[in-house]
Amino acid sequence: MKEMLKATIKNLFSKPVTVKYPEEPSPPPIGYRGLIVYDESLCIFCTKCEMVCPPGAIKFTYKDNGKKEFHYNPYLCIYCGECVRACPKPGCLTQVENTAEPAVAQDIPEWNLIERKAEESKRKFLAERAKRKK
Ligand code: SF4
Ligand code: SF4
């Protein structure tokens, strides 16, 4: 009885251990990794990030002049941080605490087009490069 009374008084004056979600956002856990932020000015277009990304959330498309363009799908990203670790240019890829907003229908077909363009433009670029080498 004495112990119970002690615990009751202690709990009356202690802070709640729960958060008032969704009114108050939950604090991110320690070591939490979120969305990828890309800084093109630091990029050397080595495509290592694309190669290591498990779900294929990073794609490069090739322009006719061979220049590469970075694309990132926050809805595919699993926040593993592999691309950040693989990137040889510090600060080029960073992870912020934010997660992606819920996907809207038009985001998905747009990404399908980027994926197709990435594959086709890369194939074309490599074929032309091989032709030039002959
Ligand atoms: S954090 Fe992981 S899943 Fe997200 S883009 Fe980087 S490698 Fe891909
Ligand atoms: S790994 Fe880094 S430097 Fe290489 S293409 Fe990706 S973002 Fe650019």
PDB file of C-alpha atoms and ligand atoms in Angstrom:
ATOM      1  CA  MET A   1       0.000   0.000   0.000  1.00  0.00           C
ATOM      2  CA  LYS A   2       2.832   2.346   0.977  1.00  0.00           C
ATOM      3  CA  GLU A   3       4.707   1.532  -2.255  1.00  0.00           C
ATOM      4  CA  MET A   4       1.608   2.134  -4.346  1.00  0.00           C
ATOM      5  CA  LEU A   5       0.997   5.504  -2.700  1.00  0.00           C
ATOM      6  CA  LYS A   6       4.648   6.475  -3.309  1.00  0.00           C
ATOM      7  CA  ALA A   7       4.391   5.541  -7.012  1.00  0.00           C
ATOM      8  CA  THR A   8       1.110   7.443  -7.383  1.00  0.00           C
ATOM      9  CA  ILE A   9       2.559  10.651  -5.882  1.00  0.00           C
ATOM     10  CA  LYS A  10       5.721  10.286  -7.990  1.00  0.00           C
ATOM     11  CA  ASN A  11       3.673   9.875 -11.185  1.00  0.00           C
ATOM     12  CA  LEU A  12       1.509  12.880 -10.327  1.00  0.00           C
ATOM     13  CA  PHE A  13       4.539  15.149 -10.572  1.00  0.00           C
ATOM     14  CA  SER A  14       6.517  13.439 -13.346  1.00  0.00           C
ATOM     15  CA  LYS A  15       6.370  14.270 -17.066  1.00  0.00           C
ATOM     16  CA  PRO A  16       4.255  11.942 -19.274  1.00  0.00           C
ATOM     17  CA  VAL A  17       6.316   9.390 -21.223  1.00  0.00           C
ATOM     18  CA  THR A  18       3.931   9.519 -24.179  1.00  0.00           C
ATOM     19  CA  VAL A  19       3.642  12.229 -26.890  1.00  0.00           C
ATOM     20  CA  LYS A  20       0.378  13.772 -28.028  1.00  0.00           C
ATOM     21  CA  TYR A  21       0.666  12.417 -31.564  1.00  0.00           C
ATOM     22  CA  PRO A  22      -0.617  13.618 -34.071  1.00  0.00           C
ATOM     23  CA  GLU A  23      -1.013  17.052 -32.402  1.00  0.00           C
ATOM     24  CA  GLU A  24       2.694  16.959 -31.494  1.00  0.00           C
ATOM     25  CA  PRO A  25       5.160  15.283 -33.879  1.00  0.00           C
ATOM     26  CA  SER A  26       7.159  12.415 -32.365  1.00  0.00           C
ATOM     27  CA  PRO A  27      10.847  13.242 -31.937  1.00  0.00           C
ATOM     28  CA  PRO A  28      12.995  11.225 -34.379  1.00  0.00           C
ATOM     29  CA  PRO A  29      14.903   8.347 -32.753  1.00  0.00           C
ATOM     30  CA  ILE A  30      18.655   8.773 -32.234  1.00  0.00           C
ATOM     31  CA  GLY A  31      20.534   7.912 -35.427  1.00  0.00           C
ATOM     32  CA  TYR A  32      17.406   8.315 -37.552  1.00  0.00           C
ATOM     33  CA  ARG A  33      18.073   8.885 -41.286  1.00  0.00           C
ATOM     34  CA  GLY A  34      15.627  10.595 -43.628  1.00  0.00           C
ATOM     35  CA  LEU A  35      15.416  11.986 -47.128  1.00  0.00           C
ATOM     36  CA  ILE A  36      18.387  12.544 -49.407  1.00  0.00           C
ATOM     37  CA  VAL A  37      19.442  16.045 -50.361  1.00  0.00           C
ATOM     38  CA  TYR A  38      21.600  16.373 -53.470  1.00  0.00           C
ATOM     39  CA  ASP A  39      24.002  19.210 -54.290  1.00  0.00           C
ATOM     40  CA  GLU A  40      24.714  19.157 -58.008  1.00  0.00           C
ATOM     41  CA  SER A  41      27.549  21.681 -57.709  1.00  0.00           C
ATOM     42  CA  LEU A  42      29.640  19.049 -55.858  1.00  0.00           C
ATOM     43  CA  CYS A  43      28.693  16.062 -58.012  1.00  0.00           C
ATOM     44  CA  ILE A  44      31.279  14.423 -60.289  1.00  0.00           C
ATOM     45  CA  PHE A  45      28.577  12.176 -61.888  1.00  0.00           C
ATOM     46  CA  CYS A  46      30.400   8.949 -61.061  1.00  0.00           C
ATOM     47  CA  THR A  47      26.957   7.221 -60.615  1.00  0.00           C
ATOM     48  CA  LYS A  48      28.176   5.268 -57.561  1.00  0.00           C
ATOM     49  CA  CYS A  49      25.056   6.339 -55.676  1.00  0.00           C
ATOM     50  CA  GLU A  50      22.854   4.878 -58.406  1.00  0.00           C
ATOM     51  CA  MET A  51      24.799   1.595 -58.376  1.00  0.00           C
ATOM     52  CA  VAL A  52      24.531   1.028 -54.615  1.00  0.00           C
ATOM     53  CA  CYS A  53      20.913   2.110 -54.108  1.00  0.00           C
ATOM     54  CA  PRO A  54      18.995  -1.090 -53.171  1.00  0.00           C
ATOM     55  CA  PRO A  55      15.494  -0.069 -54.363  1.00  0.00           C
ATOM     56  CA  GLY A  56      16.656   1.991 -57.382  1.00  0.00           C
ATOM     57  CA  ALA A  57      15.550   5.318 -55.915  1.00  0.00           C
ATOM     58  CA  ILE A  58      18.391   7.156 -57.704  1.00  0.00           C
ATOM     59  CA  LYS A  59      18.550   7.243 -61.497  1.00  0.00           C
ATOM     60  CA  PHE A  60      20.720   9.140 -63.938  1.00  0.00           C
ATOM     61  CA  THR A  61      19.435  10.036 -67.366  1.00  0.00           C
ATOM     62  CA  TYR A  62      21.888  10.839 -70.156  1.00  0.00           C
ATOM     63  CA  LYS A  63      21.468  13.818 -72.437  1.00  0.00           C
ATOM     64  CA  ASP A  64      22.525  13.669 -76.101  1.00  0.00           C
ATOM     65  CA  ASN A  65      25.780  15.447 -75.256  1.00  0.00           C
ATOM     66  CA  GLY A  66      26.549  12.734 -72.639  1.00  0.00           C
ATOM     67  CA  LYS A  67      25.760  14.985 -69.658  1.00  0.00           C
ATOM     68  CA  LYS A  68      24.042  13.124 -66.816  1.00  0.00           C
ATOM     69  CA  GLU A  69      21.064  14.289 -64.826  1.00  0.00           C
ATOM     70  CA  PHE A  70      20.329  13.139 -61.262  1.00  0.00           C
ATOM     71  CA  HIS A  71      16.828  11.935 -60.292  1.00  0.00           C
ATOM     72  CA  TYR A  72      15.669  10.831 -56.860  1.00  0.00           C
ATOM     73  CA  ASN A  73      12.419   9.138 -55.848  1.00  0.00           C
ATOM     74  CA  PRO A  74      11.672   9.836 -52.163  1.00  0.00           C
ATOM     75  CA  TYR A  75       8.807   7.317 -52.261  1.00  0.00           C
ATOM     76  CA  LEU A  76      11.142   4.451 -53.167  1.00  0.00           C
ATOM     77  CA  CYS A  77      13.930   5.488 -50.807  1.00  0.00           C
ATOM     78  CA  ILE A  78      14.344   3.281 -47.732  1.00  0.00           C
ATOM     79  CA  TYR A  79      16.670   5.801 -46.015  1.00  0.00           C
ATOM     80  CA  CYS A  80      19.476   3.251 -45.756  1.00  0.00           C
ATOM     81  CA  GLY A  81      22.219   5.842 -46.345  1.00  0.00           C
ATOM     82  CA  GLU A  82      24.183   3.624 -48.768  1.00  0.00           C
ATOM     83  CA  CYS A  83      24.364   6.381 -51.389  1.00  0.00           C
ATOM     84  CA  VAL A  84      25.755   8.865 -48.846  1.00  0.00           C
ATOM     85  CA  ARG A  85      28.428   6.353 -47.788  1.00  0.00           C
ATOM     86  CA  ALA A  86      29.352   5.522 -51.393  1.00  0.00           C
ATOM     87  CA  CYS A  87      29.597   9.134 -52.574  1.00  0.00           C
ATOM     88  CA  PRO A  88      33.228  10.212 -52.946  1.00  0.00           C
ATOM     89  CA  LYS A  89      32.372  13.926 -52.651  1.00  0.00           C
ATOM     90  CA  PRO A  90      31.637  14.969 -49.064  1.00  0.00           C
ATOM     91  CA  GLY A  91      28.478  17.050 -48.806  1.00  0.00           C
ATOM     92  CA  CYS A  92      27.187  16.119 -52.245  1.00  0.00           C
ATOM     93  CA  LEU A  93      24.584  13.766 -50.753  1.00  0.00           C
ATOM     94  CA  THR A  94      23.292  14.361 -47.252  1.00  0.00           C
ATOM     95  CA  GLN A  95      20.437  12.925 -45.251  1.00  0.00           C
ATOM     96  CA  VAL A  96      17.949  15.102 -43.437  1.00  0.00           C
ATOM     97  CA  GLU A  97      15.495  14.039 -40.727  1.00  0.00           C
ATOM     98  CA  ASN A  98      12.403  14.538 -42.922  1.00  0.00           C
ATOM     99  CA  THR A  99      10.520  11.676 -44.500  1.00  0.00           C
ATOM    100  CA  ALA A 100       8.578  11.887 -47.770  1.00  0.00           C
ATOM    101  CA  GLU A 101       5.059  13.291 -47.792  1.00  0.00           C
ATOM    102  CA  PRO A 102       2.437  10.655 -48.707  1.00  0.00           C
ATOM    103  CA  ALA A 103       2.707   9.825 -52.431  1.00  0.00           C
ATOM    104  CA  VAL A 104       0.177  11.312 -54.818  1.00  0.00           C
ATOM    105  CA  ALA A 105      -0.982   9.334 -57.846  1.00  0.00           C
ATOM    106  CA  GLN A 106       0.892  11.422 -60.445  1.00  0.00           C
ATOM    107  CA  ASP A 107       4.307  10.809 -58.811  1.00  0.00           C
ATOM    108  CA  ILE A 108       4.375   7.144 -59.782  1.00  0.00           C
ATOM    109  CA  PRO A 109       3.867   7.301 -63.607  1.00  0.00           C
ATOM    110  CA  GLU A 110       6.382  10.167 -63.743  1.00  0.00           C
ATOM    111  CA  TRP A 111       9.015   7.987 -62.067  1.00  0.00           C
ATOM    112  CA  ASN A 112       8.268   5.119 -64.458  1.00  0.00           C
ATOM    113  CA  LEU A 113       9.092   7.465 -67.337  1.00  0.00           C
ATOM    114  CA  ILE A 114      12.355   8.530 -65.679  1.00  0.00           C
ATOM    115  CA  GLU A 115      13.348   4.888 -65.130  1.00  0.00           C
ATOM    116  CA  ARG A 116      12.665   4.061 -68.775  1.00  0.00           C
ATOM    117  CA  LYS A 117      14.506   7.163 -69.974  1.00  0.00           C
ATOM    118  CA  ALA A 118      17.469   6.355 -67.694  1.00  0.00           C
ATOM    119  CA  GLU A 119      17.759   2.866 -69.136  1.00  0.00           C
ATOM    120  CA  GLU A 120      17.319   3.900 -72.778  1.00  0.00           C
ATOM    121  CA  SER A 121      19.568   6.961 -72.638  1.00  0.00           C
ATOM    122  CA  LYS A 122      22.308   4.987 -70.864  1.00  0.00           C
ATOM    123  CA  ARG A 123      22.151   2.218 -73.476  1.00  0.00           C
ATOM    124  CA  LYS A 124      22.334   4.783 -76.282  1.00  0.00           C
ATOM    125  CA  PHE A 125      25.231   6.624 -74.629  1.00  0.00           C
ATOM    126  CA  LEU A 126      27.244   3.427 -74.090  1.00  0.00           C
ATOM    127  CA  ALA A 127      26.610   2.239 -77.671  1.00  0.00           C
ATOM    128  CA  GLU A 128      27.796   5.559 -79.088  1.00  0.00           C
ATOM    129  CA  ARG A 129      30.865   5.532 -76.865  1.00  0.00           C
ATOM    130  CA  ALA A 130      31.721   1.992 -78.010  1.00  0.00           C
ATOM    131  CA  LYS A 131      31.276   3.098 -81.658  1.00  0.00           C
ATOM    132  CA  ARG A 132      33.641   6.036 -81.149  1.00  0.00           C
ATOM    133  CA  LYS A 133      36.289   3.706 -79.664  1.00  0.00           C
ATOM    134  CA  LYS A 134      36.343   1.474 -82.796  1.00  0.00           C
TER     135      LYS A 134
HETATM  136  S1  SF4 B   1      19.201   6.275 -48.786  1.00  0.00           S
HETATM  137 FE1  SF4 B   1      19.341   4.184 -49.598  1.00  0.00          FE
HETATM  138  S2  SF4 B   1      17.405   3.893 -50.663  1.00  0.00           S
HETATM  139 FE2  SF4 B   1      17.587   6.092 -50.329  1.00  0.00          FE
HETATM  140  S3  SF4 B   1      18.507   6.857 -52.197  1.00  0.00           S
HETATM  141 FE3  SF4 B   1      20.195   6.433 -50.787  1.00  0.00          FE
HETATM  142  S4  SF4 B   1      20.834   4.325 -51.266  1.00  0.00           S
HETATM  143 FE4  SF4 B   1      18.824   4.666 -52.193  1.00  0.00          FE
HETATM  144  S1  SF4 B   2      28.074   9.227 -55.803  1.00  0.00           S
HETATM  145 FE1  SF4 B   2      28.084  11.427 -55.300  1.00  0.00          FE
HETATM  146  S2  SF4 B   2      29.490  12.321 -56.788  1.00  0.00           S
HETATM  147 FE2  SF4 B   2      28.947  10.305 -57.550  1.00  0.00          FE
HETATM  148  S3  SF4 B   2      27.180  10.678 -58.900  1.00  0.00           S
HETATM  149 FE3  SF4 B   2      26.354  10.188 -56.885  1.00  0.00          FE
HETATM  150  S4  SF4 B   2      26.063  12.170 -55.924  1.00  0.00           S
HETATM  151 FE4  SF4 B   2      27.426  12.519 -57.645  1.00  0.00          FE
END
